[in-house]
CSV table of C-alpha atoms in Angstrom, one decimal:
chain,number,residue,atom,x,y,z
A,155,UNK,CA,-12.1,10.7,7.0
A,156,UNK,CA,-12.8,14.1,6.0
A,157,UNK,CA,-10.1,15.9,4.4
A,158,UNK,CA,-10.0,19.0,2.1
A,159,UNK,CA,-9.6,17.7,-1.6
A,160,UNK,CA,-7.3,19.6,-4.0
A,161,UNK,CA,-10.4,19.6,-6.6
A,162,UNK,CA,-12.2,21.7,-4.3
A,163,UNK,CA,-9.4,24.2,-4.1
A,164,UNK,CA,-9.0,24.3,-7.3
A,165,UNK,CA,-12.9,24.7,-7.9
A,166,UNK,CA,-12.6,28.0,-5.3
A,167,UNK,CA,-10.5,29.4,-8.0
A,168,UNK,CA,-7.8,29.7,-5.2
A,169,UNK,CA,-5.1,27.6,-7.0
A,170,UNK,CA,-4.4,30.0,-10.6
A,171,UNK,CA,-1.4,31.8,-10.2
A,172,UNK,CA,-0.7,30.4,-7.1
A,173,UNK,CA,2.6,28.8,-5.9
A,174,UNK,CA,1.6,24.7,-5.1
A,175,UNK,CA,3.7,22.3,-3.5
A,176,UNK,CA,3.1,18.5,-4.4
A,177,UNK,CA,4.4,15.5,-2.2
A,178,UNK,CA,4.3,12.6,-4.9
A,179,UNK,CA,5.8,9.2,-4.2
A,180,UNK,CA,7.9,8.9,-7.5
A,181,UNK,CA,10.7,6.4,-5.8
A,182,UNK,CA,10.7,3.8,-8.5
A,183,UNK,CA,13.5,1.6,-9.4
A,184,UNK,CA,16.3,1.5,-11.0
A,185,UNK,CA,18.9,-0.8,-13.2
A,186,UNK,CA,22.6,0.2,-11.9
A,187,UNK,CA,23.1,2.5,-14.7
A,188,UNK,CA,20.4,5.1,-13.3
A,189,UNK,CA,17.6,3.9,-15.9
A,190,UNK,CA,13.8,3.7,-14.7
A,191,UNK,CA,13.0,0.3,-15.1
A,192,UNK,CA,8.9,0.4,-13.6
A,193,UNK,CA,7.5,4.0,-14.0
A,194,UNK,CA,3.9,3.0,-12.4
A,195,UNK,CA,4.3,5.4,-9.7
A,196,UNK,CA,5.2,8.5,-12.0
A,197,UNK,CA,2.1,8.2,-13.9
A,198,UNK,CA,0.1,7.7,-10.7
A,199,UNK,CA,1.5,11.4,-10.1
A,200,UNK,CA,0.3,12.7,-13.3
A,201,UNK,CA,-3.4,13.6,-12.6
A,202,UNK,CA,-2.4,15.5,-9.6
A,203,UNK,CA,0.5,18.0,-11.9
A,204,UNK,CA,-2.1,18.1,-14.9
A,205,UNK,CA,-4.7,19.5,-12.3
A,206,UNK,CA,-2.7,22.2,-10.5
A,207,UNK,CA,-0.9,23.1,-14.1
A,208,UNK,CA,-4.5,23.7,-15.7
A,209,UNK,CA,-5.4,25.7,-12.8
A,210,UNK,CA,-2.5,28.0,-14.0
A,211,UNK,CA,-0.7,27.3,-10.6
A,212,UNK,CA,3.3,27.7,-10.3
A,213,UNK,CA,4.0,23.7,-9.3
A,214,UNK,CA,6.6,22.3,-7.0
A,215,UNK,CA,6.5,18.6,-6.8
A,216,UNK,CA,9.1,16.4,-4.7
A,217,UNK,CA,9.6,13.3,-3.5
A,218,UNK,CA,12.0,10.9,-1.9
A,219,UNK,CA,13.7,8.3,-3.6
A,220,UNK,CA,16.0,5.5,-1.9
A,221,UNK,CA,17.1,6.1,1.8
A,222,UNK,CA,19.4,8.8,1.2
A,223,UNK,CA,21.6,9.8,4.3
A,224,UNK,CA,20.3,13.6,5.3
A,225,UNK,CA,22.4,16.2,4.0
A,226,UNK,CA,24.6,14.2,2.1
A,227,UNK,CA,24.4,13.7,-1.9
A,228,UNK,CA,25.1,10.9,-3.9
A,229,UNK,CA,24.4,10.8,-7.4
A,230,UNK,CA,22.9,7.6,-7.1
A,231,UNK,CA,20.2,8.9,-5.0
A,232,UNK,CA,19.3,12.3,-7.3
A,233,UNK,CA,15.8,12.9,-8.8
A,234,UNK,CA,17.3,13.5,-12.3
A,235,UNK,CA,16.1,10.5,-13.9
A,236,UNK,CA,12.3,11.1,-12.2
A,237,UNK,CA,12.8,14.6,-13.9
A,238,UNK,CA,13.6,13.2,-17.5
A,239,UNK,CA,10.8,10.5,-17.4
A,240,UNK,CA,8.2,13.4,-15.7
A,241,UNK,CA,8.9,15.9,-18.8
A,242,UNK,CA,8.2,13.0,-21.2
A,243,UNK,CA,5.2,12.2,-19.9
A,244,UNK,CA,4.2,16.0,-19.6
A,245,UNK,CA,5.0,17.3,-22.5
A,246,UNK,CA,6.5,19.7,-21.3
A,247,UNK,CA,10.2,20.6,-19.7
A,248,UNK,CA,10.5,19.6,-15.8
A,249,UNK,CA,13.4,21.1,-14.6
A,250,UNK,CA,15.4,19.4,-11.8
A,251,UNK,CA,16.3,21.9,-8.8
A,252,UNK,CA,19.0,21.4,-6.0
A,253,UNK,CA,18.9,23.2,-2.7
A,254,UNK,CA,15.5,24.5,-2.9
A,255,UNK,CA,14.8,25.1,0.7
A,256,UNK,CA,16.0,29.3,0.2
A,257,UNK,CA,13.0,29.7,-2.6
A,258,UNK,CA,12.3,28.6,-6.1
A,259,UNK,CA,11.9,30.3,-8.9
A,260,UNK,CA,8.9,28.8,-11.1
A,261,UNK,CA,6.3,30.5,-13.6
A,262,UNK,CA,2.3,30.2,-13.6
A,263,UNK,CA,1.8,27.0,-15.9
A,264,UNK,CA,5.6,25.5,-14.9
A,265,UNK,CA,6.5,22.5,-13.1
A,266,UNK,CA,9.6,22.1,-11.2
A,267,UNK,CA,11.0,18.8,-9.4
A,268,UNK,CA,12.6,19.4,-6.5
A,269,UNK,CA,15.5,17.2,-5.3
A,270,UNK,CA,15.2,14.2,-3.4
A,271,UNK,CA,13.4,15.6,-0.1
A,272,UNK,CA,15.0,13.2,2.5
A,273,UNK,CA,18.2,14.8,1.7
A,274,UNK,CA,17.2,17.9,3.5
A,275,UNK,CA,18.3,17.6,7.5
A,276,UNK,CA,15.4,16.9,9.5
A,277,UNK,CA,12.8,15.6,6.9
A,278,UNK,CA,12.7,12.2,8.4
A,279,UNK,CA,12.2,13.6,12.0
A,280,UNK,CA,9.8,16.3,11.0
A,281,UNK,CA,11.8,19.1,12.5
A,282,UNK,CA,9.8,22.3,13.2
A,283,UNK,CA,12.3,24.6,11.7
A,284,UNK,CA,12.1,22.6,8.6
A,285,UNK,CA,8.5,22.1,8.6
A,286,UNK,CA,8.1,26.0,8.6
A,287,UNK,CA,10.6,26.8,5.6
A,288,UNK,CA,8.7,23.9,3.6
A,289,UNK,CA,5.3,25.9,4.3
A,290,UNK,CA,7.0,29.4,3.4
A,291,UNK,CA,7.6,28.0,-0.4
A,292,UNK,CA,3.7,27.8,-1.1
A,293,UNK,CA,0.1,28.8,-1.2
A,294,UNK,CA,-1.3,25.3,-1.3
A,295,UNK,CA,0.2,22.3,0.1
A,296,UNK,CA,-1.3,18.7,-1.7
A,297,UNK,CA,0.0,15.7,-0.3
A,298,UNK,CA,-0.7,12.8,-2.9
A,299,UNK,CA,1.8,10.1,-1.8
A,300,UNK,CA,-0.6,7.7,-0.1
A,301,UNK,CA,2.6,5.5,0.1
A,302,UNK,CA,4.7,7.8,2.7
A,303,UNK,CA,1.0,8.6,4.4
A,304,UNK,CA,2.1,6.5,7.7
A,305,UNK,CA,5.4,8.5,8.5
A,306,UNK,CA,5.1,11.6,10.0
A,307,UNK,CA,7.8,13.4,7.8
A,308,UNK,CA,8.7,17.1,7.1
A,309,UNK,CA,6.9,17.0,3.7
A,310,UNK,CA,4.1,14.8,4.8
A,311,UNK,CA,3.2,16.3,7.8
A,312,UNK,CA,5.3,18.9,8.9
A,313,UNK,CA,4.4,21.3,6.1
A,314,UNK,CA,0.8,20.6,6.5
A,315,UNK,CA,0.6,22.0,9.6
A,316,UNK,CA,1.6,25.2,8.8
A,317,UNK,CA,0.9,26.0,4.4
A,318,UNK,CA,-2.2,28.3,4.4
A,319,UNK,CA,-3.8,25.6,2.6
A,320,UNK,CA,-3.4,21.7,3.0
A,321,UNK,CA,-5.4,19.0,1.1
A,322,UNK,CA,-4.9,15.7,-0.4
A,323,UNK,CA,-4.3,15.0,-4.0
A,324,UNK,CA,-6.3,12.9,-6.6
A,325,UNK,CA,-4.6,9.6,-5.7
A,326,UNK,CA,-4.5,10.3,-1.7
A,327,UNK,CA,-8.3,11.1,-2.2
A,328,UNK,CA,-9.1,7.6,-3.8
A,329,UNK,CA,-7.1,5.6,-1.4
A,330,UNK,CA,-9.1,7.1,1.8
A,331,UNK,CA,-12.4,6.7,-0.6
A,332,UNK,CA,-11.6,3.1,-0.8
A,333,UNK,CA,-10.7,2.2,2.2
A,334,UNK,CA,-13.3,4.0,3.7
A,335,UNK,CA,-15.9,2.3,1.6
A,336,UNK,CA,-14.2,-1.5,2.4
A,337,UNK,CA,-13.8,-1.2,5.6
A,338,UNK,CA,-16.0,1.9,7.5
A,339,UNK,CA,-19.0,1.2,5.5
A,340,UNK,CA,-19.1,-2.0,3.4
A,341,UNK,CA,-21.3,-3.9,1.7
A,342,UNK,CA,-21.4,-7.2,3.9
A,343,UNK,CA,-20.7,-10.0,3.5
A,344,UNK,CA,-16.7,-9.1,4.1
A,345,UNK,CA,-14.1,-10.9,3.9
A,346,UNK,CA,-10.5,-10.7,4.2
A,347,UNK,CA,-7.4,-12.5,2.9
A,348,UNK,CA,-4.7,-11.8,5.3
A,349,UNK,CA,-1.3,-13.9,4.2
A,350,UNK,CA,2.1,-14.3,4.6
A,351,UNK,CA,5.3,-15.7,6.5
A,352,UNK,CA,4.9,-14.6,10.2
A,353,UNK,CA,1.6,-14.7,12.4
A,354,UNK,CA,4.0,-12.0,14.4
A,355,UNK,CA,4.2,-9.1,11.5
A,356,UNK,CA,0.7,-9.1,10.9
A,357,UNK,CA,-1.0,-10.5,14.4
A,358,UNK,CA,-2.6,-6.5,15.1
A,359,UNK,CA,-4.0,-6.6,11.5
A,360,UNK,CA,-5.6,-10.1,12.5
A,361,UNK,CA,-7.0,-9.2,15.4
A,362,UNK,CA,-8.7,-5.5,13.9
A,363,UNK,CA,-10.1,-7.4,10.7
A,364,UNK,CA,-11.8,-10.0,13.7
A,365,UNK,CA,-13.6,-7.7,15.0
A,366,UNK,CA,-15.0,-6.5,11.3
A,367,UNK,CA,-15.2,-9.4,8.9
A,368,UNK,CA,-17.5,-11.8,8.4
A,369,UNK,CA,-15.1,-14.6,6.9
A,370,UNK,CA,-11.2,-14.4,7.7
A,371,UNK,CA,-9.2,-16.2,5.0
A,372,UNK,CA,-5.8,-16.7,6.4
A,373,UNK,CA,-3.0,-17.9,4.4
A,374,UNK,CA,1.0,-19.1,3.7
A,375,UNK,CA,2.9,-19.0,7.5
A,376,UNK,CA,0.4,-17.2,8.6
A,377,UNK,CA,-2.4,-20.4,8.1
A,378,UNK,CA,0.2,-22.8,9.1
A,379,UNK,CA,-0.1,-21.3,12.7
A,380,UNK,CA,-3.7,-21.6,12.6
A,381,UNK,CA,-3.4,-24.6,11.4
A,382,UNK,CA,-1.5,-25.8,14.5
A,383,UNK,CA,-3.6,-23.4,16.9
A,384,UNK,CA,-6.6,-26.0,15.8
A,385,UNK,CA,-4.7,-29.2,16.9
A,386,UNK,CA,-3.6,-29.6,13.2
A,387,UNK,CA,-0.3,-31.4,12.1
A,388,UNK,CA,1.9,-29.3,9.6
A,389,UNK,CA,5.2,-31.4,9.7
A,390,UNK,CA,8.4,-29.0,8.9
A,391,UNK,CA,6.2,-26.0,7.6
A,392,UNK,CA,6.9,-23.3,8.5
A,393,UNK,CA,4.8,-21.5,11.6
A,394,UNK,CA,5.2,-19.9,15.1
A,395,UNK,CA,4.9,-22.0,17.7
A,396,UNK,CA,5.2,-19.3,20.3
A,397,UNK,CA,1.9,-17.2,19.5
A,398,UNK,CA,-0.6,-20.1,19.1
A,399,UNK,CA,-2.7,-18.4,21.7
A,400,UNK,CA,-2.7,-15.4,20.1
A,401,UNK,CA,-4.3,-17.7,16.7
A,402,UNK,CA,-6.2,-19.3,19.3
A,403,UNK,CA,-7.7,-15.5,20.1
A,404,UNK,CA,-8.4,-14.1,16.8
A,405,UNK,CA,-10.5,-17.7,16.3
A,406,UNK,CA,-12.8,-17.1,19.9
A,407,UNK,CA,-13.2,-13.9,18.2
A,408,UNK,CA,-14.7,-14.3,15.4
A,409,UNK,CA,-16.5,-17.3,16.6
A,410,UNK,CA,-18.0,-14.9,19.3
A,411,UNK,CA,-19.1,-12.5,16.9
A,412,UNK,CA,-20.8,-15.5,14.5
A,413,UNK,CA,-18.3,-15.3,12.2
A,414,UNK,CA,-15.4,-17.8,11.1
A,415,UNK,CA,-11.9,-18.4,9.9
A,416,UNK,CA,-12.1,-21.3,7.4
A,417,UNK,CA,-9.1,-24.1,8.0
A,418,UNK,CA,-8.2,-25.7,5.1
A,419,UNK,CA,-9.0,-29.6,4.5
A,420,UNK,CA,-6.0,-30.3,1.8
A,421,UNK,CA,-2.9,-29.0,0.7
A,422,UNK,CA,-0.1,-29.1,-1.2
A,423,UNK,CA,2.9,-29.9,-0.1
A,424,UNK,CA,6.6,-31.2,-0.9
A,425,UNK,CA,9.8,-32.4,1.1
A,426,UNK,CA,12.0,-29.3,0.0
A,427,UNK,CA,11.5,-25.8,-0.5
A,428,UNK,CA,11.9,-25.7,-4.5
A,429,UNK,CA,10.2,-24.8,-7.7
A,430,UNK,CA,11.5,-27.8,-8.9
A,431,UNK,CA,9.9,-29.5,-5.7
A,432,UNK,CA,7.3,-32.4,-6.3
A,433,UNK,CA,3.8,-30.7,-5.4
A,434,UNK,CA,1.6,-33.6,-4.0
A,435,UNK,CA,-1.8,-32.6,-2.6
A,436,UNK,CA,-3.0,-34.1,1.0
A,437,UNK,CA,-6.1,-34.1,3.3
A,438,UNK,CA,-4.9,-32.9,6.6
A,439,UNK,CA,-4.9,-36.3,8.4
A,440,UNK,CA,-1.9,-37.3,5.8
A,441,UNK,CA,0.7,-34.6,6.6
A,442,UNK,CA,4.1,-36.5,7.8
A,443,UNK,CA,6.8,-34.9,9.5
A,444,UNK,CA,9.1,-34.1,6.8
A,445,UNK,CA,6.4,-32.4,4.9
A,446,UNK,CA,6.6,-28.7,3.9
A,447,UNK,CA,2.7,-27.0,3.3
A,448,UNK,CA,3.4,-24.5,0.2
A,449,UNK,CA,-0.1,-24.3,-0.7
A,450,UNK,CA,-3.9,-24.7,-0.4
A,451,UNK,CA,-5.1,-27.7,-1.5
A,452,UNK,CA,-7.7,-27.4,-4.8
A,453,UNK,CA,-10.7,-28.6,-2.6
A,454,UNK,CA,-9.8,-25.8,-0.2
A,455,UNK,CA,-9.1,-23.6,-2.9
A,456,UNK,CA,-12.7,-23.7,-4.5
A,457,UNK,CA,-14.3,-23.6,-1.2
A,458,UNK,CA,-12.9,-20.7,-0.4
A,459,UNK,CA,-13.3,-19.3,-4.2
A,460,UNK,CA,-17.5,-19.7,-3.7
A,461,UNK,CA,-17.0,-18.1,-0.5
A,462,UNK,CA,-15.3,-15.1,-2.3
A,463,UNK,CA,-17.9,-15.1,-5.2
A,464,UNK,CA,-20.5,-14.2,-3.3
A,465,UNK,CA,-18.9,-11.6,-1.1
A,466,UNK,CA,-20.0,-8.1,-1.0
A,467,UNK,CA,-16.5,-6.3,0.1
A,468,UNK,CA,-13.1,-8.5,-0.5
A,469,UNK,CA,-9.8,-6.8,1.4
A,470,UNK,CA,-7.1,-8.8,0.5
A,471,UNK,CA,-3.6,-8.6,1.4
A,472,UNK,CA,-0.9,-11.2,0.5
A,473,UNK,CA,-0.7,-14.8,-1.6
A,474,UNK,CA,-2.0,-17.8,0.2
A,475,UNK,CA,0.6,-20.3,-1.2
A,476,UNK,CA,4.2,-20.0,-3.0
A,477,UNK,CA,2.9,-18.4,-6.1
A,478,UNK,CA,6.0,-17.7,-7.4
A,479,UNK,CA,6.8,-21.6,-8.1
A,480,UNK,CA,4.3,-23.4,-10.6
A,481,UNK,CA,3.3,-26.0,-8.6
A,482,UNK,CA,2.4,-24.0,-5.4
A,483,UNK,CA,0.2,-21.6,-7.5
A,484,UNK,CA,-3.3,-22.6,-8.0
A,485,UNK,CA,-4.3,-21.7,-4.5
A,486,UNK,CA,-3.7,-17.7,-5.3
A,487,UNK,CA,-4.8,-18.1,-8.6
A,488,UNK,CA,-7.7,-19.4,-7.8
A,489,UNK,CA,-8.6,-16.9,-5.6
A,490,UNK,CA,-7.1,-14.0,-7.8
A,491,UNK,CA,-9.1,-15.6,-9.9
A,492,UNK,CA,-12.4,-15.5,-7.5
A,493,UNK,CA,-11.9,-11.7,-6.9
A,494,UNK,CA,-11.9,-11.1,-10.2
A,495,UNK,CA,-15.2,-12.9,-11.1
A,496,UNK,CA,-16.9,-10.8,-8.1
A,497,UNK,CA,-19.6,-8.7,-7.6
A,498,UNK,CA,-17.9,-7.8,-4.7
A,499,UNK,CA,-16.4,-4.3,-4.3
A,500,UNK,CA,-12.2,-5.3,-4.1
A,501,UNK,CA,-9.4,-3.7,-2.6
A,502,UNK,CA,-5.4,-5.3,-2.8
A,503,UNK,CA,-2.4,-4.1,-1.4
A,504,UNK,CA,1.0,-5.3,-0.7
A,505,UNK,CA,3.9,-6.0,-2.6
A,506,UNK,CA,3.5,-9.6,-3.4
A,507,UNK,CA,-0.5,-9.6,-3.8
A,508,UNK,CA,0.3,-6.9,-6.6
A,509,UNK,CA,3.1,-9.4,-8.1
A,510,UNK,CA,0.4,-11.6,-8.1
A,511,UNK,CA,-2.3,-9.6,-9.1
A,512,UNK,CA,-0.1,-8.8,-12.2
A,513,UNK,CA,0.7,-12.6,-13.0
A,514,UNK,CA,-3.3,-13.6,-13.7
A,515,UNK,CA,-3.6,-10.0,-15.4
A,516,UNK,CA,-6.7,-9.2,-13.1
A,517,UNK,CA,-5.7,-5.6,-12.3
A,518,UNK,CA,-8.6,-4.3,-14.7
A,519,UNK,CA,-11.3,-6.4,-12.2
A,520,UNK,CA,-9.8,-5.2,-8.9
A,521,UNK,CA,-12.1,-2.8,-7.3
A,522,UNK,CA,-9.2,-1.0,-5.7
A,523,UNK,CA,-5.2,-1.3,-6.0
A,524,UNK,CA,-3.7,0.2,-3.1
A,525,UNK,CA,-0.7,2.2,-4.0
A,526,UNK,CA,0.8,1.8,-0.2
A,527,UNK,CA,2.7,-0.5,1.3
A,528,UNK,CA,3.3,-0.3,5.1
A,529,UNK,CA,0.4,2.7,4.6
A,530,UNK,CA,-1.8,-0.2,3.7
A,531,UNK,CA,-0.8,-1.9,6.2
A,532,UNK,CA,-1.4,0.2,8.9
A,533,UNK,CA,-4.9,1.1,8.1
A,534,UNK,CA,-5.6,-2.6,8.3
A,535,UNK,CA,-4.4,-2.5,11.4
A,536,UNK,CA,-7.0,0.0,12.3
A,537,UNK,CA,-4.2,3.3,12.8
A,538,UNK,CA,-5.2,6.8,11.3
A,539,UNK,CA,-2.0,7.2,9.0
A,540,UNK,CA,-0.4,10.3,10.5
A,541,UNK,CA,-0.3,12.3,6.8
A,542,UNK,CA,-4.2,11.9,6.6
A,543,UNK,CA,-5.1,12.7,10.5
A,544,UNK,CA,-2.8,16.3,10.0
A,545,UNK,CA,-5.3,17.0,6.9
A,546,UNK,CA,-8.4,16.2,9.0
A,547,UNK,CA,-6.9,18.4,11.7
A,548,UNK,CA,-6.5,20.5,9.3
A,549,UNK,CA,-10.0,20.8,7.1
A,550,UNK,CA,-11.8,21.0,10.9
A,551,UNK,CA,-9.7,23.6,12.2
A,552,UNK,CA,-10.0,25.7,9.0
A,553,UNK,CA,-13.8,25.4,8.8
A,554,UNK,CA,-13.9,26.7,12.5
């Protein structure tokens, strides 16, 4: 993925004294009284500011924050907090600015936030006329909010197509440098932990990762359906009868290519779906109709732990058991804790792999974090995220 870097540009010299416009993701949460309660994703925008503001560059930065309705405020859905916590970090005043669209006013070595940006009518649809008045506000366009990469927005695409300059930030930069290196050119073995509820939410990830990896780890719903696909009992657990074929498929795949998707041989399982639920392990052949599968067995769980060990890439996306109760969570530990032992170049993403990534405090031994959601997502799925393809449009047609 070859994209123009902001480094570069600012390298050229072309950033000092130049207006630059930054498209962060800085929508954290919040308690009801307006206060920041996680600030990860404000400091993840950081390297990007401290770059263009040493550069001597006049810096816009926005973001979105909540789902706002377009053209409609609500204090609820304002920027002002971001603003607060940004100066703080900065060391310096950010000043919040409302109904930016007709100009801003900012000095060389200044940072302004600009208001929430889906509040402007047409963001979310990338209108044209919108597009064009975001590029009219700078000279350089950086888009470093890897998390918003796979909507086609006015401030994530729109803009890019018609700044006179349009690159990717510090943070976009490392997530296409990591994904890039796990999946485009990685060191092999590879192998993937794909988990979660539904077969159906994650069935096109399943089926790109087939025709890459050479070990499939498949866990939660998601194994329970493979489980069944390979003639398996699973009592009441929960699965998708309907798309057994389509388990069947991403099997005769990788079998075709050589490679495999290990089935566990035990589990853990109770009657109820409770953290005060009595975890008993079984061998598959013991599973009885009332039984619930919440986890991989411990046999299983090694197994698949060596397996991981000596991996040369690991992509892993979702818990392979119901971590969040104690007796459902050695499975994901023990492979959180696998990845972590690892030579193996590691990348995570998803919401509740990161939950879980923070609950064995491994987050210093994962290759990679992925700071994207449905962005991460997507390029599992084996889609060009539509913020990164407009910079690669981009970078080729200005090299011309």
């Amino acid at each position: 993925m070859k994209v123009l870097r902001f480094e570069d540009v600012i390298k050229s010299g072309f950033a000092k004294n130049k207006r630059v416009f930054i498209r962060a993701d800085l929508n954290v949460p919040q308690d009801n009284n307006g206060n920041i309660t996680e600030d990860t994703r404000i400091k993840a925008s950081l390297p990007a500011i401290q770059m263009a503001l040493q550069a001597g560059a006049a810096v816009m930065v926005t973001s979105h924050l909540g789902r706002p309705t377009e053209g409609v405020f609500q204090a609820a859905d304002s920027l002002a907090p971001v603003a607060k916590r940004l100066s703080e970090l900065l060391g310096q005043e950010v000043q919040l600015k409302s109904d930016w669209l007709s100009g801003v006013q900012v000095d060389s070595g200044q940072v302004v936030l600009l208001e929430n940006c889906r509040l402007n009518p047409g963001e979310k649809k990338n209108a044209p006329e919108l597009a064009k008045q975001l590029a009219s506000l700078c000279d350089v366009y950086v888009n470093d909010a890897f998390g918003t990469a796979h909507r086609a927005e006015g401030t994530t695409y729109g803009i890019a197509q018609y700044a006179p300059i349009a690159c990717a930030g510090p943070l976009l930069s490392a997530e296409i440098d990591a994904i890039t290196k796990a999946l485009a050119s990685p060191q092999r073995p590879l192998v993937a932990i794909v988990a979660g509820s539904k077969v159906s939410t994650k069935l096109t990830i399943l089926k790109s990762l087939a025709s890459k990896v050479d070990q499939l780890i498949v866990g939660g719903g998601i194994a329970n359906t493979f489980l069944l696909a390979s003639g398996h009992k699973i009592g009441k657990s929960l699965a998708e009868p309907d798309l057994l074929e389509e388990a069947k498929s991403v099997i005769e795949i990788m079998r075709a290519r050589g490679a495999a998707v290990p089935i566990p041989t035990d589990v853990v399982t109770a009657t109820q779906f409770s953290k005060d639920a009595t975890a008993t392990v079984k061998q598959l052949t013991e599973i009885n109709e009332d039984d619930l599968i919440l986890d991989i067995g411990p046999v299983t769980a090694n197994a698949l732990a060596e397996r991981l060990k000596m991996a040369g890439t690991i992509v892993w996306n979702g818990p392979v058991g119901v971590f969040e109760f104690d007796a459902f969570e050695n499975g994901t530990r023990t492979i959180a804790q696998a990845i972590a032992q690892s030579s193996a170049f590691s990348i995570a993403g998803g919401g509740d792999t990161l939950a879980a990534i923070a609950k064995y405090d491994i987050e210093n031994q994962v290759g990679y974090i992925s700071t994207g959601g449905g962005a991460f997502l997507e390029i599992l799925e084996g889609k060009t995220l539509p913020a990164v393809e407009i910079l690669m449009q981009r970078a080729a047609q200005d090299a011309v």
